[in-house]
Amino acid sequence: MVEPIYAIFEEREELMVSPTGGNPTLRIAHFLKPSVSSIDELPSPFLSAEPTISELENLPLKVHFKSWRRMDENWKMWVASLHSKYQSIWKKSGIYEAIMCSKYSICRHQDLILGLAEKWCPKTNTFIFSWGEATVTLEDMMALGGYSVLGDSVLSPLVTKEMEEIHEILLEANRRVSLSFTASQHKWLEHFMGSGSKLEHEAFLSYWLSKFVFPLCEYRIERQNFPIAILLARGTRIALAPAVLSSIYSDLGLLKEKLVASTKLDTEEVLNLSAPFQLVQLWAWERFPALRPSPISISQCEPRPARWSKLKKVSIENVRLAIDTAGESFQWRPYAIAANHNWLYPKFYEEKEQWVSVDAALDKELESFALCLRVCELLGLHCIQQYLPHRVAMQFGIDQDLPGHVARYNMSPGIAWSHYNRSIGDSKLYRPPRLFEADVTMRYFEWWKQSMSAQKDAIKNFVTRPRDSRRIPRVYSGKMENYNVFVPPSSFVECFKMDTVKETKLLGNLSEKRLAIDVKPLPVSVSQKMSHSTADDGAPKKDLLMILEAKDIQSEGFMGEAEKILTDVTVRKVEHPTNIVVHVKENDGKSSSYCKTEMPGLELEARISRLERAVAELKAARANN
């Protein structure tokens, strides 16, 4: 019998439902372990609320992404000069794709990065959006960074005398190249590029590691990268993916902490981050159609990041709102969808589901996919982070059940690496169909509703006030360990917030007796009706300006909520590209506008029709009462 900790998959018959709701279906489903079968087995999900950061644009915090620098054309020339001689070694050591990815320049969208960091939960290493839970995974490290999940640890020692001698030579070169203790990257490149030195390859890899993979210090060659470079130069495969992802998790946690703390700052503070946040932005561009530019076509030999090279960010008036209303358009499995006809799918993306035997002949790509799916510790150069893919199973085309607790194995780097590098315990690996849309269990669905009901005051103020140059008011004064709110992964609800909202509740259908706004209940989630969309080529579509005007109509006891106000909503359309404005009329007769942003709509006319039908149903229900 395989110990549960080593198993990845679980197959059983369950009552499944779409994450957006609907009629449940009894079918055979597949889950990632560990999962639990009862809500009672879970720790309380009702953690204290995440603090609201009033305006990301005017924070007294300046964030510098040290790894995000202008591309040096000399680097591209160095890659080209060594390509024919060393490409076979790069492929053997699992870094060929990663080196090719480093040739492309990604334009930074800082507001998008900060908007994502605001949603980061360090306790789970996931983004907690109003509509679900998602994260950057090992699969993203492979697809966007070209890094390998297989191989030896980044802390592996040099094992031969020859390697140790080369290490000493690199250390001496590091001292000679610069008058300071550590050589600058520019001087290092000038010294070794095209020199014909027998150590040019090791020097090349040291430069690549220091600038693109583990850029701990700006513009410096890191001596700690020398052992890794020496091993890679000899064809030793190193698992760079978990180390890079660990650094991203660590810096996202630090950024989130500083964002929260900045609400109490009276003076400007500077935060320097070294993790490759380009991968976080690429992750967002792949999954949020409304937040990205139109990708370019790539040739069959180019890596996936090439489709985003040198593209300028799109203009988004309110990034926070755009993220919070992106649930319907979020791409759970972007790499399973053809970027274009030239991008080659990995072997774990097949048209039909399949169980693959785990044996000595297991394909390396399938083994890599298996490692992406199991919980583990991510060992980095200076940190150990927990990896919990069972919380975001839908990102892999796997059904979602209640996520079980995972013990830590971070007592030492050796223990953490042993946990990551353990054998696959399953006798067979499940490979879902490429275009399969995963569901959630009914108990998970119910747990979600309970969690959101208990957290009705936790998610608020996501639509900010008009930008003001004055000091941002303090909005949080609690302890740091209490700033995360747990939201289970799903697309059940889109919470639309505004200044006039005093209380937010989840929205289901009429029978669920849940309201969107305590003083002005709407029959449908406004945000669900206003999700982003793009054209087939990824470009935002233009649609009409939709204006909702609310009039107060008193209603006693409607939908089980005493003394609520039923809102009579009328919809009128005004010609205007890619903007949506919603006006709400208060009890005192004043009218306020709570949203104005660029929001490309998906099938806007159909949504308006659905909204009108829902309003009609509300009127009829009120009349019957």
Coordinates of C-alpha atoms in Angstrom, one line a residue:
M1 CA 0.0 0.0 0.0
V2 CA 1.4 3.4 -1.0
E3 CA 1.6 5.9 1.8
P4 CA -0.9 8.8 1.2
I5 CA 1.8 11.4 1.3
Y6 CA 3.4 9.9 -1.8
A7 CA 0.3 9.6 -3.9
I8 CA -0.7 12.3 -6.3
F9 CA -4.1 11.3 -7.8
E10 CA -7.3 10.1 -6.4
E11 CA -10.2 8.8 -8.5
R12 CA -13.7 8.3 -7.2
E13 CA -17.4 8.9 -8.1
E14 CA -18.6 12.2 -6.8
L15 CA -21.5 14.6 -7.2
M16 CA -19.8 17.4 -9.3
V17 CA -20.9 20.9 -10.2
S18 CA -19.5 23.6 -12.3
P19 CA -17.6 26.2 -10.2
T20 CA -20.1 28.8 -11.4
G21 CA -23.0 26.7 -10.2
G22 CA -25.7 24.8 -12.1
N23 CA -27.1 21.2 -12.0
P24 CA -24.8 18.7 -10.3
T25 CA -23.8 15.5 -12.1
L26 CA -22.7 12.2 -10.6
R27 CA -19.6 11.0 -12.4
I28 CA -16.1 9.6 -12.0
A29 CA -13.8 12.5 -11.0
H30 CA -10.1 12.9 -10.5
F31 CA -8.5 14.9 -7.7
L32 CA -5.1 16.0 -6.4
K33 CA -4.1 14.8 -3.0
P34 CA -4.4 15.5 -0.2
S35 CA -8.1 16.2 0.0
V36 CA -10.7 15.7 2.8
S37 CA -14.2 14.4 2.6
S38 CA -15.9 16.6 5.2
I39 CA -15.9 20.3 5.9
D40 CA -15.5 19.4 9.6
E41 CA -12.0 18.0 8.8
L42 CA -10.8 21.4 7.6
P43 CA -9.2 24.0 9.8
S44 CA -11.4 27.1 10.1
P45 CA -11.2 29.0 6.8
F46 CA -12.6 32.1 8.4
L47 CA -9.3 34.0 8.9
S48 CA -9.4 37.7 9.6
A49 CA -9.8 40.0 6.7
E50 CA -7.2 41.0 4.2
P51 CA -6.5 44.7 4.7
T52 CA -7.5 47.1 1.9
I53 CA -4.8 49.2 0.3
S54 CA -6.6 52.3 -0.7
E55 CA -4.6 53.3 -3.8
L56 CA -1.7 51.3 -5.2
E57 CA -0.7 54.2 -7.4
N58 CA 0.0 56.7 -4.5
L59 CA 1.6 54.4 -2.0
P60 CA 4.6 55.8 0.0
L61 CA 6.5 52.7 -1.2
K62 CA 8.8 52.6 -4.2
V63 CA 9.3 49.1 -5.5
H64 CA 12.4 48.4 -7.6
F65 CA 12.6 45.1 -9.5
K66 CA 16.3 44.5 -9.8
S67 CA 16.1 41.6 -12.2
W68 CA 14.0 43.7 -14.7
R69 CA 16.5 45.5 -16.8
R70 CA 16.9 46.6 -20.3
M71 CA 18.1 43.8 -22.6
D72 CA 21.8 43.9 -23.5
E73 CA 22.3 43.2 -27.2
N74 CA 25.8 41.8 -26.4
W75 CA 24.1 39.0 -24.5
K76 CA 22.2 37.9 -27.6
M77 CA 25.5 37.9 -29.5
W78 CA 27.2 35.8 -26.8
V79 CA 24.3 33.3 -27.0
A80 CA 24.6 33.1 -30.7
S81 CA 28.3 32.7 -30.7
L82 CA 28.2 29.7 -28.3
H83 CA 25.0 28.1 -29.6
S84 CA 26.3 25.7 -32.1
K85 CA 29.1 24.5 -29.9
Y86 CA 27.2 24.0 -26.6
Q87 CA 23.5 23.5 -27.5
S88 CA 23.7 19.8 -27.0
I89 CA 25.1 20.3 -23.5
W90 CA 22.4 22.9 -22.8
K91 CA 19.7 20.4 -23.8
K92 CA 21.3 17.6 -21.7
S93 CA 21.4 19.9 -18.6
G94 CA 17.9 21.1 -19.2
I95 CA 18.6 24.8 -19.7
Y96 CA 18.4 25.2 -23.5
E97 CA 14.9 26.6 -23.4
A98 CA 15.7 28.8 -20.5
I99 CA 18.7 30.3 -22.2
M100 CA 16.6 31.0 -25.3
C101 CA 13.9 32.6 -23.2
S102 CA 16.5 35.1 -21.8
K103 CA 16.9 36.7 -25.2
Y104 CA 13.5 38.3 -25.1
S105 CA 12.6 41.6 -23.5
I106 CA 9.3 41.9 -21.5
C107 CA 8.1 45.5 -20.9
R108 CA 7.1 45.9 -17.2
H109 CA 3.6 46.7 -16.1
Q110 CA 4.2 47.7 -12.6
D111 CA 0.6 48.4 -11.6
L112 CA -0.3 44.9 -12.7
I113 CA 2.4 43.4 -10.6
L114 CA 1.3 45.4 -7.5
G115 CA -2.3 44.6 -8.1
L116 CA -1.5 40.9 -8.1
A117 CA 0.7 41.2 -5.1
E118 CA -2.2 42.8 -3.2
K119 CA -4.0 39.4 -3.6
W120 CA -1.1 37.3 -2.5
C121 CA -1.5 35.0 0.5
P122 CA 1.8 33.9 2.0
K123 CA 0.2 31.2 4.1
T124 CA -0.9 29.3 1.0
N125 CA 1.4 30.8 -1.6
T126 CA -1.6 31.6 -3.8
F127 CA -3.4 34.6 -5.2
I128 CA -6.8 35.1 -3.4
F129 CA -9.1 36.7 -5.9
S130 CA -12.7 37.6 -5.3
W131 CA -13.7 34.9 -7.8
G132 CA -11.2 32.1 -6.9
E133 CA -7.7 31.0 -6.0
A134 CA -4.8 30.6 -8.4
T135 CA -1.0 30.7 -8.3
V136 CA 2.2 30.5 -10.3
T137 CA 3.1 26.8 -10.5
L138 CA 6.0 24.7 -11.6
E139 CA 4.2 24.2 -14.9
D140 CA 4.5 28.0 -15.4
M141 CA 8.2 27.8 -14.7
M142 CA 8.6 25.2 -17.4
A143 CA 6.4 26.9 -20.0
L144 CA 7.4 30.6 -19.4
G145 CA 10.9 30.2 -18.1
G146 CA 12.1 27.1 -19.8
Y147 CA 13.4 25.7 -16.4
S148 CA 13.5 22.0 -15.6
V149 CA 11.7 20.5 -12.6
L150 CA 14.0 17.5 -12.8
G151 CA 17.6 17.2 -11.8
D152 CA 19.8 17.8 -8.9
S153 CA 19.5 20.5 -6.2
V154 CA 20.8 24.0 -6.8
L155 CA 22.8 23.4 -3.6
S156 CA 24.6 20.3 -5.0
P157 CA 28.3 20.3 -4.2
L158 CA 31.2 20.0 -6.7
V159 CA 32.2 16.3 -6.7
T160 CA 35.6 16.2 -8.4
K161 CA 38.9 17.9 -8.0
E162 CA 38.8 19.3 -11.5
M163 CA 35.5 21.0 -10.7
E164 CA 37.0 22.5 -7.5
E165 CA 40.0 23.8 -9.4
I166 CA 37.7 25.5 -12.0
H167 CA 35.8 27.0 -9.1
E168 CA 39.0 28.6 -7.8
I169 CA 39.9 29.9 -11.2
L170 CA 36.4 31.6 -11.5
L171 CA 36.8 33.1 -8.1
E172 CA 40.2 34.5 -9.1
A173 CA 38.7 35.9 -12.3
N174 CA 36.0 37.4 -10.3
R175 CA 38.6 39.3 -8.3
R176 CA 40.6 40.4 -11.3
V177 CA 37.8 41.6 -13.4
S178 CA 36.8 44.2 -10.9
L179 CA 38.6 46.3 -8.3
S180 CA 35.7 45.6 -6.0
F181 CA 35.1 42.3 -4.2
T182 CA 32.6 41.2 -6.9
A183 CA 32.8 41.7 -10.6
S184 CA 30.1 43.7 -12.5
Q185 CA 28.2 41.8 -15.1
H186 CA 29.2 44.3 -17.8
K187 CA 32.9 43.9 -17.1
W188 CA 32.5 40.1 -16.8
L189 CA 30.9 39.9 -20.3
E190 CA 33.6 42.1 -21.8
H191 CA 36.3 40.0 -20.3
F192 CA 35.1 36.6 -21.4
M193 CA 32.9 37.1 -24.5
G194 CA 34.8 35.8 -27.5
S195 CA 38.0 35.4 -25.5
G196 CA 38.6 31.8 -26.5
S197 CA 39.2 31.0 -22.8
K198 CA 38.8 27.4 -21.8
L199 CA 36.4 28.7 -19.1
E200 CA 34.3 30.9 -21.4
H201 CA 31.4 28.4 -21.2
E202 CA 31.4 28.4 -17.4
A203 CA 31.7 32.2 -17.4
F204 CA 28.8 32.5 -19.8
L205 CA 26.6 30.3 -17.6
S206 CA 27.7 32.3 -14.5
Y207 CA 26.6 35.5 -16.2
W208 CA 23.3 33.9 -17.3
L209 CA 22.6 32.7 -13.8
S210 CA 23.5 36.0 -12.1
K211 CA 21.5 38.2 -14.5
F212 CA 18.4 36.1 -15.4
V213 CA 17.9 33.2 -13.0
F214 CA 19.1 34.3 -9.5
P215 CA 19.8 38.0 -9.8
L216 CA 20.3 38.6 -6.1
C217 CA 22.4 41.7 -6.5
E218 CA 22.0 44.3 -9.3
Y219 CA 24.7 44.2 -12.0
R220 CA 26.9 41.8 -10.1
I221 CA 28.2 38.3 -10.8
E222 CA 27.2 36.2 -7.9
R223 CA 30.0 33.8 -6.7
Q224 CA 27.4 31.4 -5.3
N225 CA 26.3 30.7 -8.9
F226 CA 29.8 29.3 -9.9
P227 CA 29.2 25.7 -8.6
I228 CA 25.8 25.6 -10.5
A229 CA 27.5 26.9 -13.7
I230 CA 30.3 24.4 -13.4
L231 CA 27.8 21.5 -13.1
L232 CA 25.6 22.7 -15.9
A233 CA 28.6 23.1 -18.2
R234 CA 29.3 19.4 -17.8
G235 CA 25.8 18.4 -18.7
T236 CA 24.5 17.8 -15.1
R237 CA 20.8 18.6 -15.0
I238 CA 19.9 21.0 -12.2
A239 CA 16.3 21.5 -11.1
L240 CA 16.1 25.3 -11.5
A241 CA 12.3 25.5 -11.7
P242 CA 11.7 24.9 -7.9
A243 CA 14.5 27.2 -6.9
V244 CA 13.2 30.1 -9.1
L245 CA 9.6 29.6 -8.0
S246 CA 10.8 29.6 -4.4
S247 CA 12.4 33.0 -4.9
I248 CA 9.2 34.3 -6.6
Y249 CA 7.0 33.1 -3.7
S250 CA 9.4 34.6 -1.2
D251 CA 9.5 38.0 -2.8
L252 CA 5.7 38.0 -3.4
G253 CA 5.3 37.5 0.3
L254 CA 7.8 40.3 1.1
L255 CA 6.0 42.6 -1.4
K256 CA 2.6 41.9 0.1
E257 CA 4.0 42.5 3.6
K258 CA 5.4 45.9 2.6
L259 CA 2.3 46.9 0.7
V260 CA 0.2 46.3 3.8
A261 CA 2.8 48.0 6.1
S262 CA 3.0 51.0 3.7
T263 CA -0.5 52.1 4.7
K264 CA 1.0 53.2 8.0
L265 CA 4.1 54.9 6.6
D266 CA 4.5 58.7 6.8
T267 CA 7.7 58.7 4.8
E268 CA 8.7 57.1 1.5
E269 CA 10.3 53.6 1.7
V270 CA 12.2 51.8 -1.0
L271 CA 11.8 48.0 -1.5
N272 CA 14.3 46.1 -3.7
L273 CA 13.2 42.8 -5.1
S274 CA 15.5 40.4 -6.9
A275 CA 13.2 37.5 -8.0
P276 CA 12.4 37.3 -11.8
F277 CA 9.0 39.0 -11.7
Q278 CA 8.9 39.0 -15.5
L279 CA 7.5 35.4 -15.0
V280 CA 4.7 36.7 -12.8
Q281 CA 3.7 39.3 -15.4
L282 CA 3.9 36.6 -18.1
W283 CA 1.7 34.4 -15.9
A284 CA -0.9 37.2 -15.8
W285 CA -0.7 38.0 -19.5
E286 CA -1.3 34.3 -20.3
R287 CA -4.4 34.1 -18.1
F288 CA -6.0 37.5 -18.0
P289 CA -7.1 38.4 -21.6
A290 CA -8.2 41.9 -20.6
L291 CA -4.9 42.8 -19.0
R292 CA -2.6 42.0 -21.8
P293 CA -1.5 43.3 -25.2
S294 CA -2.3 41.3 -28.3
P295 CA 0.4 38.5 -28.5
I296 CA 2.5 38.3 -31.6
S297 CA 2.9 35.2 -33.8
I298 CA 6.0 33.0 -33.1
S299 CA 7.9 30.5 -35.2
Q300 CA 8.0 26.9 -34.3
C301 CA 11.5 27.1 -32.8
E302 CA 10.7 30.0 -30.5
P303 CA 9.8 29.6 -26.8
R304 CA 6.4 30.8 -25.6
P305 CA 7.6 34.1 -24.0
A306 CA 8.6 35.3 -27.5
R307 CA 4.9 36.1 -28.2
W308 CA 5.1 38.9 -25.6
S309 CA 8.5 40.3 -26.5
K310 CA 8.8 44.1 -26.4
L311 CA 5.0 44.5 -26.3
K312 CA 3.8 47.6 -24.4
K313 CA 1.4 47.3 -21.6
V314 CA -2.3 48.0 -22.2
S315 CA -3.9 51.1 -20.6
I316 CA -6.0 50.0 -17.7
E317 CA -7.6 52.8 -15.5
N318 CA -8.2 50.5 -12.5
V319 CA -6.1 47.4 -12.4
R320 CA -7.7 46.2 -9.2
L321 CA -11.2 46.3 -10.6
A322 CA -10.1 44.6 -13.8
I323 CA -8.6 41.7 -11.8
D324 CA -11.6 41.4 -9.5
T325 CA -14.0 41.2 -12.5
A326 CA -11.9 38.7 -14.5
G327 CA -13.4 35.5 -13.2
E328 CA -15.4 34.5 -16.3
S329 CA -12.5 35.2 -18.7
F330 CA -9.7 33.8 -16.6
Q331 CA -7.7 31.2 -18.5
W332 CA -7.2 28.2 -16.2
R333 CA -5.1 26.3 -18.7
P334 CA -3.6 28.7 -21.2
Y335 CA -0.8 26.3 -22.4
A336 CA -3.5 23.8 -23.4
I337 CA -4.9 26.3 -25.8
A338 CA -3.0 26.9 -29.0
A339 CA -1.0 30.1 -28.9
N340 CA -0.8 29.7 -32.6
H341 CA -0.2 26.7 -34.9
N342 CA 3.6 26.9 -34.4
W343 CA 3.7 26.3 -30.7
L344 CA 4.3 22.6 -29.9
Y345 CA 2.3 21.1 -27.0
P346 CA 4.2 19.1 -24.4
K347 CA 3.4 15.4 -24.3
F348 CA 1.1 15.8 -21.2
Y349 CA -1.4 17.8 -23.3
E350 CA -3.3 15.1 -25.2
E351 CA -6.8 15.2 -26.7
K352 CA -8.1 12.3 -24.7
E353 CA -7.6 11.3 -21.1
Q354 CA -5.1 8.6 -20.3
W355 CA -3.6 6.6 -17.5
V356 CA 0.1 6.2 -17.9
S357 CA 2.1 3.5 -16.0
V358 CA 4.9 4.7 -13.8
D359 CA 8.0 2.7 -14.5
A360 CA 11.6 3.0 -15.6
A361 CA 10.4 3.9 -19.1
L362 CA 8.2 6.8 -18.0
D363 CA 8.7 9.8 -20.4
K364 CA 10.6 12.7 -18.8
E365 CA 7.9 15.2 -19.9
L366 CA 5.2 13.1 -18.1
E367 CA 7.4 12.8 -15.1
S368 CA 7.9 16.6 -15.1
F369 CA 4.1 17.0 -15.2
A370 CA 3.7 14.7 -12.2
L371 CA 6.1 16.8 -10.2
C372 CA 4.0 19.9 -11.0
L373 CA 0.9 18.2 -9.5
R374 CA 2.2 17.1 -6.1
V375 CA 2.7 19.1 -2.9
C376 CA 6.3 19.6 -1.9
E377 CA 8.9 22.0 -0.6
L378 CA 10.6 24.3 -3.0
L379 CA 14.3 24.6 -2.2
G380 CA 15.9 27.9 -3.3
L381 CA 19.3 29.3 -2.8
H382 CA 18.2 31.3 0.3
C383 CA 14.7 30.2 1.0
I384 CA 12.4 27.2 1.3
Q385 CA 8.7 27.7 0.2
Q386 CA 5.8 25.4 0.3
Y387 CA 4.1 24.3 -3.0
L388 CA 0.4 23.5 -2.8
P389 CA -0.9 22.6 -6.3
H390 CA -3.9 20.7 -4.8
R391 CA -5.4 24.1 -4.0
V392 CA -5.5 25.1 -7.7
A393 CA -6.2 21.8 -9.3
M394 CA -8.3 23.4 -12.1
Q395 CA -5.1 25.0 -13.4
F396 CA -4.0 21.4 -14.4
G397 CA -7.4 20.3 -15.7
I398 CA -8.1 18.3 -12.5
D399 CA -11.3 18.4 -10.5
Q400 CA -11.2 20.4 -7.2
D401 CA -12.1 18.9 -3.8
L402 CA -11.7 20.3 -0.3
P403 CA -7.9 20.9 0.0
G404 CA -6.3 19.0 2.9
H405 CA -3.7 20.2 5.2
V406 CA 0.0 19.6 4.2
A407 CA 2.7 19.3 6.8
R408 CA 6.0 21.2 6.4
Y409 CA 9.3 19.5 5.6
N410 CA 11.4 22.7 5.8
M411 CA 13.5 21.8 8.8
S412 CA 16.7 21.9 6.7
P413 CA 17.7 22.2 3.0
G414 CA 18.4 18.5 3.0
I415 CA 15.0 17.5 4.3
A416 CA 13.3 19.9 2.0
W417 CA 15.1 18.6 -1.1
S418 CA 14.4 15.0 -0.1
H419 CA 10.7 15.8 0.1
Y420 CA 10.8 17.4 -3.3
N421 CA 12.9 14.6 -4.9
R422 CA 10.9 11.7 -3.4
S423 CA 9.7 8.9 -5.7
I424 CA 6.4 9.0 -7.4
G425 CA 4.1 6.9 -5.4
D426 CA 1.3 6.4 -7.9
S427 CA 1.4 3.2 -10.0
K428 CA -0.3 5.2 -12.8
L429 CA -0.4 8.9 -13.7
Y430 CA -3.7 10.5 -14.9
R431 CA -3.4 12.8 -17.9
P432 CA -6.6 14.8 -18.4
P433 CA -7.9 15.8 -21.8
R434 CA -6.3 18.9 -23.1
L435 CA -9.5 20.9 -23.3
F436 CA -11.2 19.5 -20.2
E437 CA -13.0 22.0 -18.0
A438 CA -12.8 20.8 -14.4
D439 CA -15.6 20.9 -11.8
V440 CA -15.8 21.0 -8.0
T441 CA -17.4 18.7 -5.6
M442 CA -20.7 19.6 -4.1
R443 CA -19.2 19.7 -0.6
Y444 CA -16.6 22.1 -1.9
F445 CA -19.3 24.2 -3.4
E446 CA -21.1 24.3 0.0
W447 CA -17.9 25.0 1.9
W448 CA -17.3 27.9 -0.5
K449 CA -20.7 29.4 0.3
Q450 CA -20.3 29.0 4.0
S451 CA -16.8 30.6 3.8
M452 CA -18.1 33.5 1.9
S453 CA -21.1 34.0 4.1
A454 CA -18.9 34.2 7.2
Q455 CA -16.5 36.5 5.3
K456 CA -19.2 38.9 4.1
D457 CA -17.3 41.9 5.6
A458 CA -13.9 40.7 4.6
I459 CA -13.9 41.7 0.9
K460 CA -14.7 45.4 0.4
N461 CA -13.5 48.7 -1.1
F462 CA -11.9 47.1 -4.2
V463 CA -13.0 50.0 -6.3
T464 CA -11.0 52.9 -5.1
R465 CA -11.9 56.6 -4.8
P466 CA -10.8 59.0 -7.5
R467 CA -7.1 59.3 -7.5
D468 CA -5.9 62.0 -5.1
S469 CA -2.4 63.3 -4.6
R470 CA -2.8 63.7 -0.9
R471 CA -1.5 61.2 1.7
I472 CA -3.2 57.9 1.5
P473 CA -5.3 57.3 4.7
R474 CA -4.4 54.4 6.9
V475 CA -6.7 51.5 6.3
Y476 CA -5.1 48.7 8.3
S477 CA -3.6 48.5 11.8
G478 CA -3.7 44.8 12.6
K479 CA -0.9 42.3 13.0
M480 CA 0.8 41.1 10.0
E481 CA 0.0 37.4 10.6
N482 CA -3.7 38.2 10.4
Y483 CA -3.9 39.9 7.0
N484 CA -4.8 36.9 4.9
V485 CA -8.3 35.8 4.1
F486 CA -8.8 32.3 2.8
V487 CA -10.9 32.1 -0.3
P488 CA -11.2 28.6 -1.9
P489 CA -10.4 28.2 -5.6
S490 CA -13.5 28.6 -7.7
S491 CA -15.3 31.0 -10.0
F492 CA -18.5 31.1 -7.9
V493 CA -18.8 34.8 -7.4
E494 CA -17.7 38.1 -8.7
C495 CA -17.8 40.7 -5.9
F496 CA -18.4 44.2 -7.2
K497 CA -17.5 46.8 -4.7
M498 CA -17.9 50.6 -4.5
D499 CA -17.8 53.5 -2.1
T500 CA -21.6 53.3 -1.5
V501 CA -21.5 49.6 -0.5
K502 CA -21.7 49.1 3.2
E503 CA -21.9 45.4 3.1
T504 CA -21.1 42.7 0.5
K505 CA -22.7 39.3 0.2
L506 CA -22.3 36.6 -2.2
L507 CA -24.7 36.3 -5.1
G508 CA -26.3 33.2 -6.2
N509 CA -29.6 32.5 -7.9
L510 CA -32.9 33.7 -6.5
S511 CA -33.5 30.5 -4.5
E512 CA -30.2 30.9 -2.7
K513 CA -31.4 34.1 -1.0
R514 CA -28.1 35.9 -1.3
L515 CA -27.7 39.6 -2.1
A516 CA -25.0 41.6 -3.8
I517 CA -25.6 44.8 -1.9
D518 CA -27.2 45.1 1.5
V519 CA -29.1 48.3 0.8
K520 CA -29.7 47.8 -2.9
P521 CA -29.9 44.1 -3.8
L522 CA -29.4 43.2 -7.4
P523 CA -30.7 39.9 -8.8
V524 CA -27.5 39.1 -10.6
S525 CA -23.8 39.8 -10.0
V526 CA -23.0 43.0 -11.9
S527 CA -19.4 42.0 -12.1
Q528 CA -20.3 38.7 -13.8
K529 CA -22.2 40.7 -16.4
M530 CA -19.3 43.0 -17.0
S531 CA -16.4 40.6 -17.5
H532 CA -13.6 41.3 -19.9
S533 CA -13.1 39.7 -23.3
T534 CA -10.9 39.9 -26.2
A535 CA -11.1 39.3 -29.9
D536 CA -9.7 36.1 -31.3
D537 CA -6.3 37.7 -31.8
G538 CA -6.2 38.7 -28.1
A539 CA -7.1 42.4 -28.8
P540 CA -9.8 44.0 -26.6
K541 CA -13.2 44.2 -28.2
K542 CA -15.1 47.4 -28.3
D543 CA -18.6 47.5 -26.9
L544 CA -21.2 49.9 -25.7
L545 CA -21.2 52.0 -22.6
M546 CA -23.7 50.4 -20.2
I547 CA -25.3 52.6 -17.7
L548 CA -27.4 51.2 -14.8
E549 CA -29.6 53.7 -13.1
A550 CA -31.0 52.6 -9.8
K551 CA -34.2 53.8 -8.3
D552 CA -35.3 53.1 -4.8
I553 CA -38.3 50.9 -4.3
Q554 CA -39.1 49.8 -0.7
S555 CA -39.6 46.0 -0.1
E556 CA -40.2 44.3 3.2
G557 CA -38.8 40.8 3.7
F558 CA -37.9 40.2 0.1
M559 CA -35.7 37.1 -0.4
G560 CA -35.6 36.5 3.3
E561 CA -33.8 39.8 4.0
A562 CA -35.8 42.2 6.2
E563 CA -35.9 45.9 5.5
K564 CA -34.0 45.7 2.2
I565 CA -34.4 48.0 -0.7
L566 CA -35.3 46.4 -4.0
T567 CA -33.5 48.2 -6.8
D568 CA -35.4 48.8 -10.0
V569 CA -32.7 48.8 -12.6
T570 CA -33.1 50.2 -16.1
V571 CA -30.5 49.7 -18.8
R572 CA -29.7 52.1 -21.5
K573 CA -27.0 52.0 -24.1
V574 CA -24.8 54.8 -25.2
E575 CA -22.2 54.6 -27.9
H576 CA -18.8 54.6 -26.3
P577 CA -15.8 52.2 -26.8
T578 CA -14.7 49.8 -24.0
N579 CA -16.1 51.7 -21.0
I580 CA -18.7 50.8 -18.4
V581 CA -20.2 53.2 -15.9
V582 CA -22.7 52.2 -13.2
H583 CA -24.7 54.9 -11.4
V584 CA -26.6 54.1 -8.1
K585 CA -29.2 56.4 -6.6
E586 CA -29.0 56.7 -2.8
N587 CA -31.9 57.0 -0.4
D588 CA -31.4 60.7 -0.1
G589 CA -31.8 61.1 -3.8
K590 CA -28.1 61.6 -4.6
S591 CA -26.7 59.7 -7.4
S592 CA -23.1 58.4 -7.3
S593 CA -21.0 56.7 -9.9
Y594 CA -19.0 53.8 -8.6
C595 CA -17.1 52.5 -11.6
K596 CA -15.5 53.9 -14.7
T597 CA -12.8 51.9 -16.3
E598 CA -11.8 50.3 -19.6
M599 CA -13.5 46.9 -19.5
P600 CA -14.0 45.1 -22.8
G601 CA -17.2 43.1 -22.6
L602 CA -18.0 39.6 -23.8
E603 CA -21.3 39.3 -25.6
L604 CA -22.5 42.5 -24.0
E605 CA -25.8 42.5 -25.7
A606 CA -26.6 39.1 -24.4
R607 CA -25.6 40.1 -20.9
I608 CA -27.8 43.2 -21.0
S609 CA -30.7 40.9 -22.1
R610 CA -30.0 38.6 -19.2
L611 CA -29.9 41.5 -16.8
E612 CA -33.2 42.9 -18.0
R613 CA -34.8 39.4 -17.6
A614 CA -33.4 39.1 -14.1
V615 CA -34.9 42.6 -13.3
A616 CA -38.2 41.5 -14.6
E617 CA -38.1 38.4 -12.4
L618 CA -37.3 40.6 -9.4
K619 CA -40.2 42.9 -10.1
A620 CA -42.6 39.9 -10.5
A621 CA -41.3 38.4 -7.2
R622 CA -41.9 41.7 -5.4
A623 CA -45.4 42.0 -6.9
N624 CA -46.2 38.5 -5.6
N625 CA -45.1 39.6 -2.1

